[in-house]
């Protein structure tokens, strides 16, 4: 048996501390004592001797269950807040960017400036140690340069389209992204789509075609630029899936950061060759002669660059927290929000047929997301 000595070092404590002296005891007597103790005092918690400490077997389980519920609630609130920030930044980016491109028709220079804002934000993030800087091998760098080239073209072509047509029409065309995702997955990865995915692509193509035929601001440069941005963006996504696999693969935030910096380096000389050096005071005065002051132009350009990098960064952070299918559904909802908000802000005239085409394309994107979920769902094992 264990002789117990009652010690109360602090008289304020309601119960004394138990100190036990370890004395060898046969295993059979220990077992019988534990059984008799549990039957004699059913009101007591199931206590277990672990060294010289008593631990409850039921209280920690209830505590862990409460902690898991609170943690899941906090995670859900955090994820919902990040989705809201993602949508809000995207709305403001499209509004600011469209206002800049209206008075300053140099999409290459605008895109280079926006990528420069992102590069500065990334440098601050690494200097302040908000996120650890990346480490990659030369073989990875070759693959990243290819991704950066596609990222550069995707952003540039999107701005070319936004400068030519309405924001709502550009995003309606960009609803064709799932079609090119499937196409490049077949060509580059050899992944063939399921029947449900193929069927979901039909309303996307039909809706975009109907919206294009009935769009008041339609022109071929804006249409082809938006369609080409789909090609480059989805080839970037497929290539990232192909190349960035393995133990040495970078996390999404650093991958996006390195791609942004390389894109800025690639685009600056290209913008000078395409547009010339257009950031002189005289050029800004000409650009702002349409009712916008130089100060307003600079502020909107800066806000557009900050919003672009911020919403893309938040998108990559969300992708680390949820599955690709959930992210795809969220991206579909985001496109609906951006199209609706741009129509309201810019008072874009929309015909009934154009509305039907846009709604059909977005419904197809949602069906595509659901079809991907069916494809990714594991099949039950049969005995």
XYZ file of C-alpha atoms in Angstrom:
383
model
C 0.000 0.000 0.000
C 0.910 3.665 -0.357
C 1.056 5.498 2.985
C -0.252 9.026 2.341
C 0.949 12.135 4.099
C -1.328 15.232 3.998
C 0.564 18.430 3.380
C -1.023 21.862 3.000
C 1.715 24.377 2.170
C -0.847 27.071 1.407
C -3.791 27.344 3.825
C -5.887 29.070 1.155
C -6.028 25.883 -0.914
C -9.310 24.005 -0.293
C -7.718 20.570 -0.489
C -4.304 19.271 0.644
C -1.681 18.037 -1.784
C -1.100 14.328 -1.948
C 2.455 13.053 -1.684
C 2.969 9.320 -2.174
C 5.964 7.256 -1.330
C 6.673 4.503 -3.798
C 6.762 1.086 -2.115
C 6.961 -2.141 -4.158
C 3.656 -3.929 -4.325
C 2.600 -7.123 -6.118
C 0.772 -6.613 -9.415
C -2.230 -8.666 -8.251
C -2.789 -6.479 -5.173
C -2.481 -3.293 -7.257
C -5.107 -4.570 -9.699
C -7.497 -5.622 -6.921
C -7.037 -2.264 -5.158
C -7.817 -0.346 -8.367
C -10.958 -2.413 -8.986
C -12.200 -2.090 -5.431
C -11.571 1.653 -5.456
C -13.534 2.188 -8.682
C -16.482 0.125 -7.416
C -16.512 1.668 -3.973
C -16.655 5.258 -5.167
C -18.706 5.461 -8.389
C -19.046 9.259 -8.028
C -15.306 9.792 -8.449
C -13.755 10.350 -11.870
C -11.720 7.548 -13.310
C -8.304 8.385 -11.860
C -5.107 6.763 -13.060
C -1.762 6.690 -11.278
C 0.939 8.000 -13.579
C 4.172 8.335 -11.607
C 3.100 10.611 -8.774
C 0.299 12.512 -10.598
C -3.395 11.786 -10.892
C -5.013 12.417 -14.293
C -8.674 12.346 -15.186
C -9.628 10.141 -18.115
C -12.869 11.964 -18.929
C -12.230 15.672 -18.369
C -9.481 16.079 -21.031
C -11.697 14.441 -23.670
C -14.485 16.935 -23.062
C -11.954 19.748 -23.093
C -10.442 18.584 -26.385
C -13.902 18.301 -27.927
C -14.702 21.874 -26.917
C -11.334 23.059 -28.203
C -11.900 21.351 -31.578
C -15.307 22.987 -31.932
C -13.933 26.407 -31.064
C -10.967 25.917 -33.379
C -13.213 24.904 -36.281
C -15.424 27.931 -35.617
C -12.416 30.257 -35.595
C -11.073 28.650 -38.771
C -14.457 29.033 -40.486
C -14.704 32.689 -39.507
C -11.136 33.305 -40.672
C -11.777 31.574 -44.000
C -15.013 33.501 -44.548
C -13.213 36.750 -43.807
C -10.462 35.895 -46.282
C -13.033 35.145 -48.989
C -14.667 38.523 -48.288
C -11.301 40.315 -48.517
C -10.516 38.433 -51.745
C -13.773 39.585 -53.350
C -13.529 43.159 -52.069
C -9.956 43.648 -53.279
C -10.893 42.206 -56.671
C -13.811 44.619 -57.013
C -11.663 47.639 -56.163
C -8.859 46.471 -58.451
C -11.146 46.250 -61.464
C -12.709 49.651 -60.725
C -9.395 51.458 -60.197
C -7.696 49.657 -63.080
C -10.480 50.453 -65.545
C -10.433 54.145 -64.586
C -6.667 54.270 -65.111
C -6.798 52.506 -68.479
C -9.553 54.852 -69.686
C -7.251 57.878 -69.523
C -3.901 56.111 -69.937
C -4.069 53.631 -72.842
C -0.712 51.960 -72.217
C -1.513 48.514 -70.787
C 2.087 47.284 -70.806
C 3.281 50.232 -68.712
C 0.273 49.927 -66.373
C 0.902 46.203 -65.888
C 4.627 46.742 -65.245
C 3.808 49.400 -62.648
C 1.348 47.050 -60.917
C 3.875 44.212 -60.842
C 6.411 46.697 -59.466
C 4.031 47.495 -56.601
C 3.746 43.780 -55.921
C 7.544 43.366 -55.982
C 7.924 46.147 -53.406
C 5.279 44.555 -51.154
C 7.042 41.187 -51.398
C 10.392 42.727 -50.458
C 8.788 44.348 -47.389
C 7.179 41.009 -46.452
C 10.540 39.214 -46.539
C 12.461 42.022 -44.807
C 9.975 42.167 -41.945
C 10.050 38.339 -41.778
C 6.288 38.094 -42.194
C 6.978 35.023 -44.332
C 10.257 33.094 -44.711
C 12.090 33.743 -47.999
C 12.158 30.894 -50.529
C 14.925 28.427 -51.253
C 14.987 26.745 -54.629
C 17.349 24.823 -56.874
C 18.527 25.838 -60.369
C 16.275 23.213 -61.905
C 13.297 24.754 -60.133
C 14.318 28.210 -61.290
C 14.049 27.118 -64.930
C 10.497 25.949 -64.363
C 9.614 29.104 -62.414
C 10.781 31.325 -65.284
C 8.354 29.533 -67.592
C 5.550 30.088 -65.090
C 6.538 33.760 -64.755
C 6.442 34.242 -68.522
C 2.895 32.853 -68.649
C 1.936 34.986 -65.614
C 3.317 38.107 -67.318
C 1.383 37.501 -70.516
C -1.799 36.699 -68.592
C -1.774 39.984 -66.664
C -0.749 42.004 -69.722
C -3.441 40.540 -71.973
C -6.099 41.035 -69.297
C -5.228 44.737 -69.093
C -5.290 45.008 -72.883
C -8.820 43.610 -72.831
C -9.937 45.835 -69.944
C -8.691 48.866 -71.836
C -10.785 47.962 -74.880
C -14.068 46.519 -73.580
C -16.249 46.668 -70.482
C -15.092 45.000 -67.263
C -18.161 42.762 -67.219
C -17.493 41.519 -70.748
C -13.823 40.783 -70.011
C -14.769 38.662 -67.006
C -17.499 36.918 -68.971
C -14.896 35.852 -71.529
C -12.558 34.779 -68.722
C -15.289 32.374 -67.617
C -13.881 30.182 -70.403
C -10.911 29.295 -68.169
C -12.215 25.777 -67.310
C -12.330 24.934 -71.027
C -8.623 25.710 -71.411
C -7.811 23.971 -68.132
C -9.266 20.753 -69.497
C -7.581 21.269 -72.874
C -4.083 21.781 -71.439
C -4.542 18.978 -68.914
C -5.103 16.627 -71.837
C -2.262 18.021 -73.964
C 0.401 18.481 -71.253
C -0.534 16.044 -68.488
C -2.464 13.367 -70.362
C -5.412 13.684 -67.945
C -8.673 13.008 -69.756
C -11.845 14.609 -68.366
C -14.907 12.724 -67.230
C -18.230 12.875 -69.077
C -19.689 15.236 -66.476
C -16.826 17.696 -66.921
C -17.244 17.675 -70.690
C -20.989 18.293 -70.311
C -20.330 21.231 -67.962
C -18.152 22.889 -70.602
C -21.036 23.126 -73.076
C -23.020 25.853 -71.233
C -19.776 27.775 -70.665
C -18.986 27.921 -74.369
C -22.619 28.629 -75.304
C -22.980 31.381 -72.689
C -19.755 33.166 -73.653
C -20.717 32.988 -77.336
C -24.165 34.468 -76.670
C -22.727 37.219 -74.473
C -20.139 38.080 -77.124
C -22.681 38.375 -79.931
C -24.857 40.735 -77.854
C -22.090 42.833 -76.230
C -22.317 46.547 -77.024
C -18.592 47.212 -76.417
C -17.420 44.201 -78.440
C -14.245 44.550 -80.471
C -11.858 41.903 -81.663
C -8.785 43.191 -79.833
C -10.553 43.115 -76.465
C -12.124 39.715 -77.176
C -8.933 38.057 -78.427
C -6.855 39.536 -75.589
C -9.208 38.178 -72.942
C -9.292 34.793 -74.651
C -5.497 34.746 -74.920
C -5.234 35.580 -71.207
C -7.263 32.435 -70.540
C -4.717 30.447 -72.527
C -1.709 31.864 -70.681
C -3.238 31.742 -67.202
C -4.388 28.153 -67.501
C -1.148 27.009 -69.091
C 0.584 28.594 -66.075
C -1.650 26.644 -63.694
C -1.133 23.359 -65.506
C 2.631 23.898 -65.751
C 2.798 24.677 -62.037
C 1.063 21.372 -61.365
C 3.522 19.604 -63.655
C 6.763 21.178 -62.454
C 6.263 22.125 -58.817
C 5.794 18.641 -57.417
C 8.017 16.951 -54.867
C 9.620 17.475 -51.508
C 11.517 20.583 -52.649
C 8.441 22.363 -53.991
C 7.892 25.855 -52.581
C 4.769 26.891 -50.756
C 2.115 28.808 -52.691
C 2.940 32.225 -51.216
C 6.639 32.069 -52.079
C 5.936 30.568 -55.483
C 3.600 33.444 -56.317
C 6.091 35.968 -54.912
C 9.002 34.715 -57.013
C 6.791 34.594 -60.111
C 5.710 38.208 -59.523
C 9.304 39.466 -59.180
C 10.465 37.662 -62.324
C 7.393 38.923 -64.209
C 8.254 42.502 -63.243
C 11.839 42.050 -64.464
C 10.620 40.559 -67.755
C 7.934 43.154 -68.409
C 9.842 46.411 -67.774
C 12.012 46.242 -70.934
C 9.074 44.881 -72.935
C 6.865 47.789 -71.802
C 9.521 50.324 -72.829
C 9.794 48.678 -76.247
C 5.997 48.551 -76.725
C 4.905 51.874 -75.233
C 8.091 53.874 -74.836
C 8.848 55.621 -71.574
C 5.422 57.050 -70.698
C 5.910 58.013 -67.057
C 7.149 61.539 -67.775
C 5.255 64.592 -66.403
C 4.215 65.646 -69.906
C 2.761 62.219 -70.671
C 0.882 62.217 -67.389
C -0.566 65.656 -68.165
C -1.822 64.400 -71.527
C -3.259 61.262 -69.911
C -5.068 63.251 -67.259
C -6.582 65.764 -69.659
C -9.856 63.798 -69.604
C -11.061 65.077 -66.245
C -8.633 63.387 -63.814
C -5.855 65.216 -61.990
C -2.299 63.910 -61.819
C -2.690 63.290 -58.097
C -5.865 61.248 -58.604
C -4.217 59.310 -61.418
C -1.192 58.432 -59.275
C -3.338 57.416 -56.300
C -5.595 55.191 -58.436
C -2.602 53.591 -60.146
C -0.995 52.851 -56.783
C -4.234 51.470 -55.318
C -4.762 49.285 -58.395
C -1.250 47.832 -57.994
C -1.719 47.193 -54.277
C -5.150 45.607 -54.809
C -3.874 43.392 -57.635
C -1.042 41.899 -55.608
C -3.104 41.703 -52.414
C -6.059 39.833 -53.915
C -3.777 37.413 -55.745
C -1.809 36.836 -52.542
C -5.001 36.211 -50.557
C -6.156 33.832 -53.289
C -2.980 31.761 -52.894
C -3.401 31.788 -49.102
C -6.960 30.504 -49.457
C -5.738 27.787 -51.818
C -3.483 26.475 -49.039
C -6.473 26.248 -46.654
C -9.107 24.639 -48.905
C -9.288 22.086 -51.689
C -8.858 23.137 -55.334
C -12.549 22.401 -55.948
C -13.661 24.725 -53.147
C -11.282 27.386 -54.449
C -12.748 26.964 -57.934
C -16.290 27.445 -56.613
C -15.144 30.538 -54.725
C -13.542 31.878 -57.896
C -16.842 31.373 -59.737
C -18.716 33.342 -57.070
C -16.025 36.022 -57.214
C -16.557 36.451 -60.944
C -20.295 36.924 -60.384
C -19.584 39.568 -57.745
C -17.090 41.412 -59.973
C -19.398 41.409 -63.002
C -22.365 42.638 -60.962
C -20.405 45.345 -59.154
C -18.785 46.641 -62.364
C -22.178 46.868 -64.104
C -23.555 48.866 -61.169
C -20.520 51.158 -60.755
C -19.920 51.936 -64.438
C -23.653 51.794 -65.286
C -22.954 49.403 -68.137
C -25.982 48.827 -70.407
C -26.829 45.125 -70.524
C -29.352 43.576 -72.899
C -31.552 40.629 -71.852
C -29.737 38.243 -74.198
C -26.386 39.411 -72.866
C -27.581 38.760 -69.322
C -28.778 35.279 -70.282
C -25.435 34.496 -71.925
C -23.431 35.678 -68.920
C -25.649 33.758 -66.490
C -25.397 30.596 -68.622
C -21.598 30.795 -68.735
C -21.323 31.313 -64.971
C -23.755 28.464 -64.325
C -21.532 26.256 -66.476
C -18.504 27.253 -64.391
C -20.367 26.207 -61.249
C -21.356 22.883 -62.831
C -17.733 22.363 -63.813
C -16.707 22.798 -60.170
C -19.310 20.251 -59.088
C -18.196 17.836 -61.804
C -14.607 18.103 -60.593
C -15.770 17.205 -57.108
C -17.429 14.073 -58.469
C -14.238 13.168 -60.277
C -12.041 13.685 -57.209
C -14.376 11.814 -54.855
C -12.751 8.478 -53.950
C -14.554 5.341 -54.930
C -15.665 3.054 -52.051
C -13.603 -0.080 -51.647
C -15.356 -3.376 -52.271
C -14.386 -6.547 -50.460
